[in-house]
Amino acid sequence: MTPSTSTTDTTNTTPFFVKLEARCKDIQSLLCVGLDPHFKELQLPATATLEQQCDAAFSFCKTIIDATLQFSACYKPNAAFFEALGDHGMITLKRVLQEIPPEIPVLLDVKRGDIGTTAAAYAQAAFQHLPNADAVTLSPLMGWDSIAPFVTEQYSHKGAFLLCKTSNPGSNDLLALNLSTNETLFERIAALSQQWSVQHGASLGLVVGATDASALKKARMAAPNAWILAPGVGAQGGDLEAALESGLNTEASGMLIPVSRGISQAEHPRVAAKELVDAINAVRDKIVAGNNNNNNKTNDFDMAATSSTTPFSSSSSSSIQPYQMEFLEFSLHVGVLKFGSFTLKSGRISPYFFNAGLFATGASLFQLGSAYAAAIMASTELVDSNSNSTPKFDVLFGPAYKGIPLGAVVSAALYSQFGINVGYAYNRKEAKDHGEGGTLVGASLTGQRVLVIDDVITAGTAIRESYDLLQGVGATMVGVVIALDRAEKRSLDDPVSAVQAVQRDLGVSVVSIVNLPQLQTFLEQYPQLVPGSDETTLESVKDYRAKYGV
């Protein structure tokens, strides 16, 4: 990846992360240049007046800006060093921000954390009096109330990076504490940032120190789509390569590496900035090359696998889309998906196990609903892509019992994330003999096109029962969506899978969030994301697929 000198014009109302992504792409850089005019850096005598300190602070910052313009994806002035200089210091900060071209994002490092009118006042101080600031750093420990004033209403185009797992050793005192939900506090913060981003349309990223690659990996798993600011490279001893390998997203992006002293104290700041960008891009190139090699291997396998005709297939591709990557990562994170040795009800020894019942918290159900909704919207069999993504179904139906909560979270996700408002219904196993009675609850099904939501199809019994039930009330089943398609033969003598049998016998589409071929691809491309995996993990999945796969 070679840096470029081109720029992209933006306006003051461009959403922060849109502006950031455009800048990163334009110059092929993930370097965030810190502007920290600490008194010791200014080389002034102890008797220097405030006016002299402000002039020196401005010159210090302008020198760095001028030297790094070609390489800086973002500038991060630390407000504390300017606030320490009093009223004149804030005027100096405003002058510094005016030296930064408008197409380059500015992240104001303030680390605020309060609620109500106090938070609103902090937001006003950051954005109204410093209009060149595009985003801020915030402490999220007081909840959404403390974040909202900075990223909603008149500041909805602004962004915020939430302190998640900071680079200082003392961050372990609180942020690494284990919660009763079997996650650390910083993992909860990461998951909440993603939830708030979706629920409120907020532009939120995370601050996760480059000094803790393990925490970076966990934060990335909890928030696959978030931008991560990873301080700690250089003076604090963070390993650049390990940090990037743990924190980059699936497109080798989504991460900013902030560096202050490594540039300001260098003999030639421009050279230092260029060397940092080159080092970052070398790691990115390595990751991209590895992904491409794995994709080539996967494509070779796909060509061999599809040389014989397979008439019934819920997914013939083993490539992984971003929403599928996110689903696999958080399924591993909460223990729903495990690799090892598991005896199935059929007696087969499986190298992996999927237990959707462990999606047992509000955060995990929110992410689960989002994954189902994304799979639905990606399917041309279920959504008409030629008419503003109009759904080809009217009601979601969740068969008792596992399908009941699934239908609820998926219908909510379709509405909140895609603006699609469809009905939702489910059935009881036992008929109610009071009130309205019957076994059906929710939206009317008569005359409606119905999409069934379930976790997996093992034998297909529940789906067939749903098909008969829906036909009995005058509804039409148009498809089924499941979390995982195991894509394996029902028996060694039967070359058809349970999913394929449902498609064949009922004449409906079956869409899965992920399937067995994609699990294999995931292991090939991202073994570092699978706890305890080694070469035998991938080999066991390959052997199982060769023996039982369709």
Coordinates of C-alpha atoms in Angstrom, one line a residue:
M1 CA 0.0 0.0 0.0
T2 CA 1.7 3.2 -1.2
P3 CA 0.7 6.6 0.2
S4 CA -0.9 9.1 -2.2
T5 CA -1.1 12.9 -2.0
S6 CA -4.7 13.1 -3.4
T7 CA -7.4 14.5 -1.2
T8 CA -11.2 14.3 -1.0
D9 CA -13.4 17.4 -0.5
T10 CA -15.7 17.2 2.5
T11 CA -18.2 19.4 4.2
N12 CA -18.7 20.2 7.8
T13 CA -21.7 17.9 7.9
T14 CA -20.0 14.8 6.5
P15 CA -20.4 12.0 9.0
F16 CA -17.1 11.6 10.9
F17 CA -16.4 8.0 9.9
V18 CA -17.3 8.6 6.3
K19 CA -14.8 11.5 6.3
L20 CA -12.2 9.3 8.1
E21 CA -12.6 6.4 5.7
A22 CA -12.3 8.7 2.7
R23 CA -9.1 10.2 4.0
C24 CA -7.6 6.8 4.9
K25 CA -8.4 5.5 1.4
D26 CA -7.1 8.6 -0.4
I27 CA -3.7 8.5 1.2
Q28 CA -3.5 4.8 2.1
S29 CA -2.7 5.6 5.7
L30 CA -3.9 4.6 9.1
L31 CA -1.6 7.0 11.0
C32 CA -3.1 9.4 13.5
V33 CA -0.7 12.2 14.3
G34 CA -0.9 13.4 17.9
L35 CA -0.4 17.1 18.7
D36 CA 0.7 17.2 22.4
P37 CA 2.5 20.5 23.2
H38 CA 3.7 19.4 26.6
F39 CA 5.8 22.1 28.3
K40 CA 8.9 19.9 28.2
E41 CA 8.5 19.5 24.4
L42 CA 8.5 23.3 23.9
Q43 CA 12.1 23.8 25.0
L44 CA 11.3 27.0 26.9
P45 CA 12.9 28.3 30.1
A46 CA 11.0 27.8 33.3
T47 CA 10.4 31.5 33.4
A48 CA 8.5 31.7 30.0
T49 CA 5.3 33.6 30.1
L50 CA 1.9 32.1 29.2
E51 CA 2.0 34.2 26.0
Q52 CA 5.4 32.7 25.1
Q53 CA 4.2 29.2 25.9
C54 CA 1.2 29.7 23.7
D55 CA 3.3 30.9 20.8
A56 CA 5.7 28.0 21.2
A57 CA 2.8 25.5 21.4
F58 CA 1.4 26.9 18.2
S59 CA 4.7 26.7 16.4
F60 CA 5.3 23.2 17.8
C61 CA 2.0 21.9 16.4
K62 CA 2.2 23.8 13.1
T63 CA 5.7 22.3 12.4
I64 CA 4.3 18.8 12.9
I65 CA 1.2 19.4 10.8
D66 CA 3.3 20.9 7.9
A67 CA 5.7 17.9 8.1
T68 CA 3.1 15.2 8.2
L69 CA 0.2 16.4 6.0
Q70 CA 1.0 13.8 3.3
F71 CA 0.8 10.9 5.7
S72 CA -1.7 11.8 8.4
A73 CA -5.1 10.2 8.2
C74 CA -6.2 12.1 11.2
Y75 CA -4.8 14.7 13.7
K76 CA -5.4 14.2 17.5
P77 CA -4.7 17.3 19.5
N78 CA -4.7 16.7 23.3
A79 CA -6.9 19.4 24.8
A80 CA -5.3 19.1 28.2
F81 CA -2.0 20.7 27.1
F82 CA -3.9 23.7 25.7
E83 CA -6.3 24.0 28.6
A84 CA -3.3 24.2 30.9
L85 CA -2.4 27.4 29.2
G86 CA -5.7 29.1 30.2
D87 CA -7.8 31.3 28.0
H88 CA -4.9 32.0 25.6
G89 CA -4.3 28.2 25.4
M90 CA -7.8 27.6 24.0
I91 CA -7.3 30.4 21.5
T92 CA -4.1 28.7 20.5
L93 CA -5.9 25.3 20.1
K94 CA -8.4 27.0 17.8
R95 CA -5.5 28.5 15.7
V96 CA -3.9 25.1 15.5
L97 CA -7.1 23.4 14.2
Q98 CA -7.4 26.1 11.5
E99 CA -4.0 25.0 10.2
I100 CA -5.4 21.5 9.4
P101 CA -6.9 21.2 5.9
P102 CA -10.7 20.6 6.1
E103 CA -10.5 17.2 4.4
I104 CA -8.4 15.8 7.2
P105 CA -10.4 14.7 10.3
V106 CA -9.6 16.1 13.7
L107 CA -10.1 14.0 16.8
L108 CA -10.1 16.2 19.9
D109 CA -8.7 14.2 22.8
V110 CA -10.7 15.4 25.8
K111 CA -11.8 12.1 27.5
R112 CA -15.0 13.7 28.9
G113 CA -17.5 11.7 31.0
D114 CA -20.6 13.2 32.5
I115 CA -24.4 13.3 32.1
G116 CA -27.3 15.7 31.4
T117 CA -26.6 19.4 31.0
T118 CA -23.0 18.9 32.0
A119 CA -22.3 16.5 29.1
A120 CA -24.3 18.9 26.8
A121 CA -22.0 21.7 27.9
Y122 CA -18.9 19.7 27.3
A123 CA -20.2 18.9 23.8
Q124 CA -20.9 22.6 23.1
A125 CA -17.3 23.4 24.3
A126 CA -15.9 20.8 22.0
F127 CA -17.9 21.4 18.8
Q128 CA -19.5 24.8 18.9
H129 CA -16.4 26.7 20.1
L130 CA -14.0 24.5 18.1
P131 CA -16.0 23.8 14.9
N132 CA -13.0 22.2 13.2
A133 CA -13.2 19.3 15.6
D134 CA -14.9 16.3 14.0
A135 CA -14.8 13.8 17.0
V136 CA -13.9 13.5 20.6
T137 CA -12.7 10.8 23.0
L138 CA -15.1 10.0 25.8
S139 CA -15.5 7.8 28.9
P140 CA -18.6 5.6 28.6
L141 CA -18.8 4.4 32.2
M142 CA -21.8 6.6 32.9
G143 CA -23.7 5.0 30.0
W144 CA -25.4 6.2 26.8
D145 CA -26.6 9.4 28.6
S146 CA -23.0 10.6 28.8
I147 CA -22.4 9.9 25.1
A148 CA -25.6 11.1 23.4
P149 CA -25.0 14.9 23.6
F150 CA -21.8 14.5 21.6
V151 CA -23.2 12.4 18.7
T152 CA -26.9 13.2 18.4
E153 CA -29.2 16.0 17.2
Q154 CA -27.1 19.0 16.1
Y155 CA -23.9 16.9 16.5
S156 CA -25.2 13.8 14.8
H157 CA -22.5 14.1 12.1
K158 CA -19.8 14.1 14.8
G159 CA -18.0 11.1 16.1
A160 CA -16.7 9.7 19.4
F161 CA -14.1 7.1 20.4
L162 CA -15.1 5.5 23.7
L163 CA -12.4 4.5 26.2
C164 CA -12.5 0.8 26.2
K165 CA -9.2 -0.8 27.2
T166 CA -6.6 2.0 27.5
S167 CA -2.8 1.6 27.0
N168 CA -1.8 2.3 30.6
P169 CA -1.0 -0.7 32.9
G170 CA -3.6 0.6 35.4
S171 CA -6.4 0.0 33.0
N172 CA -6.4 -3.6 34.2
D173 CA -7.6 -2.4 37.6
L174 CA -11.1 -1.8 36.3
L175 CA -11.5 -2.3 32.6
A176 CA -10.3 -5.9 32.7
L177 CA -12.6 -7.0 35.5
N178 CA -14.7 -10.0 34.7
L179 CA -18.5 -9.5 34.8
S180 CA -21.2 -12.0 35.8
T181 CA -22.1 -12.3 32.1
N182 CA -18.8 -14.1 31.5
E183 CA -17.1 -11.1 29.8
T184 CA -14.8 -8.4 30.8
L185 CA -15.9 -4.8 31.4
F186 CA -14.0 -3.6 28.3
E187 CA -15.7 -6.3 26.2
R188 CA -19.1 -5.1 27.4
I189 CA -18.1 -1.5 26.4
A190 CA -17.1 -2.7 23.0
A191 CA -20.4 -4.6 22.5
L192 CA -22.4 -1.6 23.8
S193 CA -20.6 0.8 21.4
Q194 CA -21.8 -1.3 18.5
Q195 CA -25.3 -1.6 19.9
W196 CA -25.6 2.2 20.5
S197 CA -24.2 2.8 17.0
V198 CA -27.1 0.8 15.4
Q199 CA -29.9 1.9 17.8
H200 CA -29.1 5.6 17.7
G201 CA -27.3 6.0 14.4
A202 CA -24.3 7.2 16.3
S203 CA -20.7 7.4 15.0
L204 CA -18.8 5.5 17.7
G205 CA -15.4 4.0 17.8
L206 CA -13.2 2.5 20.6
V207 CA -9.9 3.3 22.3
V208 CA -8.0 0.0 22.8
G209 CA -4.3 0.1 23.7
A210 CA -1.8 -1.3 21.3
T211 CA 0.0 -2.5 24.4
D212 CA -2.5 -5.3 24.8
A213 CA -2.9 -7.4 21.7
S214 CA -5.2 -9.9 23.4
A215 CA -7.6 -7.1 24.5
L216 CA -7.5 -5.7 20.9
K217 CA -8.5 -9.1 19.6
K218 CA -11.4 -9.4 22.1
A219 CA -12.6 -5.9 21.4
R220 CA -12.5 -6.6 17.6
M221 CA -14.6 -9.7 18.2
A222 CA -17.1 -7.9 20.3
A223 CA -17.3 -5.0 17.8
P224 CA -16.3 -6.2 14.4
N225 CA -17.4 -3.1 12.5
A226 CA -16.0 -0.4 14.9
W227 CA -13.1 1.9 14.2
I228 CA -10.4 1.3 16.9
L229 CA -7.9 4.0 18.1
A230 CA -4.9 2.0 19.3
P231 CA -2.5 4.2 21.3
G232 CA 0.7 2.8 22.8
V233 CA 3.0 2.1 19.8
G234 CA 6.5 3.6 20.4
A235 CA 7.2 5.1 23.8
Q236 CA 4.8 2.8 25.6
G237 CA 6.2 -0.3 24.0
G238 CA 3.2 -1.5 22.0
D239 CA 4.1 -4.1 19.3
L240 CA 2.8 -2.5 16.0
E241 CA 2.5 -5.8 14.1
A242 CA 0.8 -7.7 16.9
A243 CA -1.6 -4.8 17.4
L244 CA -2.5 -4.6 13.7
E245 CA -3.0 -8.3 13.4
S246 CA -5.3 -8.3 16.3
G247 CA -7.2 -5.1 15.7
L248 CA -7.6 -4.7 11.9
N249 CA -11.0 -5.6 10.5
T250 CA -11.6 -8.1 7.7
E251 CA -10.6 -5.4 5.1
A252 CA -7.3 -4.7 6.8
S253 CA -8.7 -1.3 7.9
G254 CA -10.9 0.1 10.7
M255 CA -7.9 1.1 12.9
L256 CA -6.0 4.2 13.7
I257 CA -2.5 4.2 15.1
P258 CA -1.9 7.4 17.0
V259 CA 1.7 8.5 17.5
S260 CA 2.9 11.7 19.2
R261 CA 6.4 11.6 20.6
G262 CA 7.6 9.2 18.0
I263 CA 7.1 12.0 15.5
S264 CA 7.6 15.2 17.5
Q265 CA 10.9 14.0 19.0
A266 CA 12.3 12.6 15.8
E267 CA 15.1 14.5 14.1
H268 CA 13.0 14.6 10.9
P269 CA 9.3 14.4 11.7
R270 CA 8.3 13.9 8.0
V271 CA 10.6 10.9 7.7
A272 CA 9.4 9.4 10.9
A273 CA 5.8 9.8 9.7
K274 CA 6.5 8.2 6.4
E275 CA 8.4 5.3 8.1
L276 CA 5.4 4.7 10.4
V277 CA 3.0 4.6 7.4
D278 CA 5.3 2.2 5.5
A279 CA 5.5 -0.1 8.6
I280 CA 1.7 -0.1 9.1
N281 CA 1.1 -0.8 5.4
A282 CA 3.6 -3.5 5.3
V283 CA 1.6 -5.4 7.9
R284 CA -1.6 -4.6 6.1
D285 CA -0.1 -5.9 2.8
K286 CA 0.9 -9.1 4.6
I287 CA -2.6 -9.7 5.9
V288 CA -4.2 -9.0 2.6
A289 CA -1.8 -11.3 0.8
G290 CA -2.5 -14.1 3.3
N291 CA -6.3 -13.6 2.8
N292 CA -5.8 -13.7 -1.0
N293 CA -3.8 -16.9 -0.8
N294 CA -6.6 -18.5 1.3
N295 CA -9.2 -17.2 -1.1
N296 CA -7.4 -18.8 -4.0
K297 CA -7.2 -22.1 -2.1
T298 CA -10.9 -21.8 -1.4
N299 CA -11.8 -21.1 -5.0
D300 CA -9.9 -24.1 -6.1
F301 CA -11.9 -26.2 -3.6
D302 CA -15.1 -24.7 -4.8
M303 CA -14.4 -25.5 -8.4
A304 CA -13.7 -29.1 -7.5
A305 CA -16.7 -29.3 -5.3
T306 CA -19.1 -27.9 -7.9
S307 CA -17.8 -30.0 -10.8
S308 CA -20.6 -32.5 -10.0
T309 CA -24.2 -31.3 -10.0
T310 CA -25.8 -30.5 -6.6
P311 CA -29.4 -29.6 -7.3
F312 CA -30.3 -28.5 -3.8
S313 CA -28.0 -26.1 -2.1
S314 CA -28.7 -23.3 0.4
S315 CA -25.3 -21.8 -0.4
S316 CA -22.8 -22.9 -3.0
S317 CA -20.2 -20.3 -2.0
S318 CA -17.7 -20.5 0.9
S319 CA -16.7 -16.9 0.7
I320 CA -17.5 -14.9 3.8
Q321 CA -19.4 -11.6 3.8
P322 CA -18.8 -9.0 6.5
Y323 CA -22.1 -9.8 8.4
Q324 CA -21.1 -13.5 8.3
M325 CA -17.7 -12.7 9.7
E326 CA -19.2 -10.7 12.5
F327 CA -21.7 -13.5 13.3
L328 CA -18.9 -16.1 13.5
E329 CA -16.8 -13.9 15.7
F330 CA -19.4 -13.1 18.2
S331 CA -20.7 -16.8 18.2
L332 CA -17.2 -17.8 19.2
H333 CA -17.0 -15.0 21.7
V334 CA -20.1 -16.0 23.6
G335 CA -19.4 -19.8 23.4
V336 CA -22.3 -20.6 21.0
L337 CA -19.8 -22.0 18.4
K338 CA -17.0 -24.3 19.7
F339 CA -14.4 -26.4 18.0
G340 CA -13.2 -29.7 19.5
S341 CA -14.8 -33.2 19.6
F342 CA -18.6 -33.5 20.1
T343 CA -20.9 -36.5 19.9
L344 CA -24.1 -35.5 18.1
K345 CA -27.5 -37.0 18.6
S346 CA -26.9 -39.0 15.4
G347 CA -23.8 -40.6 16.9
R348 CA -21.4 -38.7 14.6
I349 CA -18.3 -37.2 16.2
S350 CA -18.4 -33.6 15.0
P351 CA -15.3 -31.3 15.2
Y352 CA -17.6 -28.3 16.0
F353 CA -20.7 -27.6 18.0
F354 CA -23.3 -24.9 17.7
N355 CA -25.7 -24.1 20.6
A356 CA -27.9 -21.2 19.8
G357 CA -29.4 -21.4 23.3
L358 CA -26.3 -19.6 24.6
F359 CA -27.3 -16.4 22.9
A360 CA -28.6 -15.5 26.3
T361 CA -28.0 -11.8 26.9
G362 CA -29.6 -8.7 25.5
A363 CA -26.4 -7.8 23.7
S364 CA -26.0 -11.2 22.1
L365 CA -29.7 -11.4 21.0
F366 CA -29.3 -7.9 19.5
Q367 CA -26.4 -9.0 17.4
L368 CA -28.1 -12.3 16.5
G369 CA -31.2 -10.4 15.2
S370 CA -28.9 -8.2 13.2
A371 CA -27.2 -11.2 11.6
Y372 CA -30.5 -12.8 10.6
A373 CA -31.7 -9.5 9.2
A374 CA -28.5 -9.1 7.2
A375 CA -28.8 -12.6 5.8
I376 CA -32.4 -11.9 4.7
M377 CA -31.5 -8.6 3.1
A378 CA -28.7 -10.3 1.2
S379 CA -31.0 -12.9 -0.3
T380 CA -32.6 -12.2 -3.7
E381 CA -34.9 -15.1 -3.0
L382 CA -36.4 -13.2 0.0
V383 CA -36.0 -9.6 -1.0
D384 CA -36.7 -7.9 -4.3
S385 CA -33.5 -5.9 -4.9
N386 CA -35.0 -4.1 -7.9
S387 CA -37.7 -2.3 -5.9
N388 CA -36.0 -0.6 -3.0
S389 CA -35.4 -4.0 -1.2
T390 CA -39.1 -4.9 -0.9
P391 CA -39.5 -8.1 1.1
K392 CA -41.1 -11.1 -0.6
F393 CA -42.8 -12.0 2.7
D394 CA -45.4 -10.4 4.9
V395 CA -45.0 -12.1 8.3
L396 CA -42.1 -13.7 10.2
F397 CA -43.1 -16.9 12.0
G398 CA -41.2 -18.4 14.9
P399 CA -42.0 -22.1 15.5
A400 CA -42.1 -23.1 19.2
Y401 CA -40.0 -23.0 21.1
K402 CA -36.6 -21.7 19.9
G403 CA -38.1 -19.9 17.0
I404 CA -40.3 -17.6 19.2
P405 CA -37.5 -15.3 20.5
L406 CA -35.7 -15.5 17.2
G407 CA -38.7 -14.2 15.3
A408 CA -39.1 -11.3 17.8
V409 CA -35.4 -10.1 17.5
V410 CA -35.3 -10.5 13.8
S411 CA -38.5 -8.5 13.2
A412 CA -37.1 -5.8 15.4
A413 CA -33.8 -5.8 13.6
L414 CA -35.4 -5.6 10.1
Y415 CA -37.3 -2.5 11.3
S416 CA -34.6 -0.7 13.2
Q417 CA -31.8 -1.4 10.7
F418 CA -33.5 -1.6 7.3
G419 CA -36.9 0.2 7.9
I420 CA -38.8 -3.0 7.0
N421 CA -41.9 -3.4 9.1
V422 CA -43.5 -6.9 8.8
G423 CA -45.7 -8.9 11.0
Y424 CA -44.5 -11.4 13.6
A425 CA -46.3 -14.6 14.8
Y426 CA -45.6 -17.8 16.6
N427 CA -47.3 -20.9 17.8
R428 CA -47.8 -22.6 21.1
K429 CA -47.2 -26.3 21.6
E430 CA -50.4 -26.6 23.6
A431 CA -53.6 -24.9 22.7
K432 CA -54.9 -22.3 25.1
D433 CA -58.4 -23.1 26.5
H434 CA -59.2 -19.6 27.7
G435 CA -59.2 -16.0 26.3
E436 CA -58.9 -16.2 22.5
G437 CA -57.7 -19.8 22.7
G438 CA -55.9 -21.6 19.9
T439 CA -52.2 -22.2 19.3
L440 CA -51.3 -19.1 17.1
V441 CA -50.2 -15.8 18.6
G442 CA -49.4 -12.5 16.9
A443 CA -50.0 -11.2 13.4
S444 CA -52.7 -12.7 11.3
L445 CA -51.4 -15.4 8.9
T446 CA -54.4 -15.9 6.7
G447 CA -53.6 -15.1 3.1
Q448 CA -50.0 -14.0 4.0
R449 CA -46.6 -14.9 2.7
V450 CA -44.7 -16.3 5.6
L451 CA -41.0 -16.5 6.3
V452 CA -40.1 -19.0 9.0
I453 CA -37.2 -18.3 11.4
D454 CA -35.4 -21.1 13.2
D455 CA -31.9 -21.9 14.5
V456 CA -30.9 -25.0 12.6
I457 CA -32.5 -27.7 10.5
T458 CA -31.5 -31.1 11.9
A459 CA -34.2 -33.5 10.6
G460 CA -36.6 -30.9 9.2
T461 CA -39.5 -32.0 11.4
A462 CA -40.3 -28.6 12.9
I463 CA -40.2 -27.0 9.5
R464 CA -42.5 -29.5 8.0
E465 CA -44.9 -29.1 11.0
S466 CA -44.8 -25.4 10.4
Y467 CA -45.5 -25.8 6.7
D468 CA -48.6 -27.9 7.5
L469 CA -49.8 -25.5 10.2
L470 CA -49.4 -22.5 7.9
Q471 CA -51.2 -24.2 5.0
G472 CA -54.1 -25.0 7.4
V473 CA -54.7 -21.3 8.1
G474 CA -54.4 -20.3 4.5
A475 CA -50.9 -18.9 4.6
T476 CA -48.0 -19.6 2.2
M477 CA -44.6 -20.5 3.5
V478 CA -42.1 -18.7 1.1
G479 CA -38.9 -19.6 2.8
V480 CA -36.9 -20.5 5.9
V481 CA -34.0 -18.6 7.5
I482 CA -31.6 -20.5 9.9
A483 CA -28.4 -19.5 11.7
L484 CA -26.3 -22.5 10.6
D485 CA -26.5 -24.9 7.7
R486 CA -24.4 -28.0 8.7
A487 CA -24.5 -29.0 5.0
E488 CA -24.1 -32.6 5.7
K489 CA -25.8 -35.8 4.5
R490 CA -28.6 -37.2 6.5
S491 CA -26.9 -40.6 6.3
L492 CA -24.0 -42.1 4.3
D493 CA -26.5 -43.7 2.0
D494 CA -28.5 -40.5 1.5
P495 CA -26.6 -37.8 -0.4
V496 CA -29.1 -35.1 0.5
S497 CA -28.9 -32.9 3.5
A498 CA -31.8 -32.0 5.8
V499 CA -31.8 -28.5 4.3
Q500 CA -31.8 -29.8 0.8
A501 CA -34.6 -32.2 1.6
V502 CA -36.8 -29.3 2.9
Q503 CA -36.1 -27.3 -0.2
R504 CA -37.0 -30.3 -2.4
D505 CA -40.0 -31.6 -0.6
L506 CA -41.6 -28.2 0.3
G507 CA -40.4 -26.2 -2.6
V508 CA -39.3 -23.3 -0.5
S509 CA -36.0 -21.3 -0.2
V510 CA -33.7 -22.0 2.8
V511 CA -31.2 -19.2 3.6
S512 CA -28.6 -19.6 6.3
I513 CA -26.4 -16.9 8.0
V514 CA -23.4 -19.3 7.6
N515 CA -22.8 -22.8 6.5
L516 CA -20.2 -25.6 6.9
P517 CA -18.0 -24.5 3.9
Q518 CA -17.8 -21.0 5.4
L519 CA -16.8 -22.4 8.7
Q520 CA -13.9 -24.1 6.9
T521 CA -13.0 -20.9 5.1
F522 CA -13.1 -19.0 8.5
L523 CA -10.6 -21.5 10.0
E524 CA -8.3 -21.2 7.0
Q525 CA -8.3 -17.4 6.9
Y526 CA -8.6 -16.4 10.6
P527 CA -7.3 -19.2 12.8
Q528 CA -6.1 -16.6 15.3
L529 CA -9.7 -15.7 16.1
V530 CA -10.5 -19.3 17.2
P531 CA -9.6 -19.9 20.8
G532 CA -7.3 -23.0 21.2
S533 CA -7.2 -23.8 17.5
D534 CA -4.2 -25.4 15.8
E535 CA -3.6 -27.2 12.5
T536 CA -5.6 -30.3 13.7
T537 CA -8.7 -28.1 14.1
L538 CA -8.8 -27.2 10.4
E539 CA -7.9 -30.8 9.4
S540 CA -10.7 -32.3 11.4
V541 CA -13.2 -30.0 9.8
K542 CA -11.9 -30.8 6.4
D543 CA -12.1 -34.6 7.2
Y544 CA -15.6 -34.3 8.5
R545 CA -16.8 -32.3 5.5
A546 CA -15.1 -34.8 3.1
K547 CA -17.0 -37.7 4.9
Y548 CA -20.4 -36.2 5.6
G549 CA -20.6 -32.9 3.5
V550 CA -23.0 -32.5 0.6

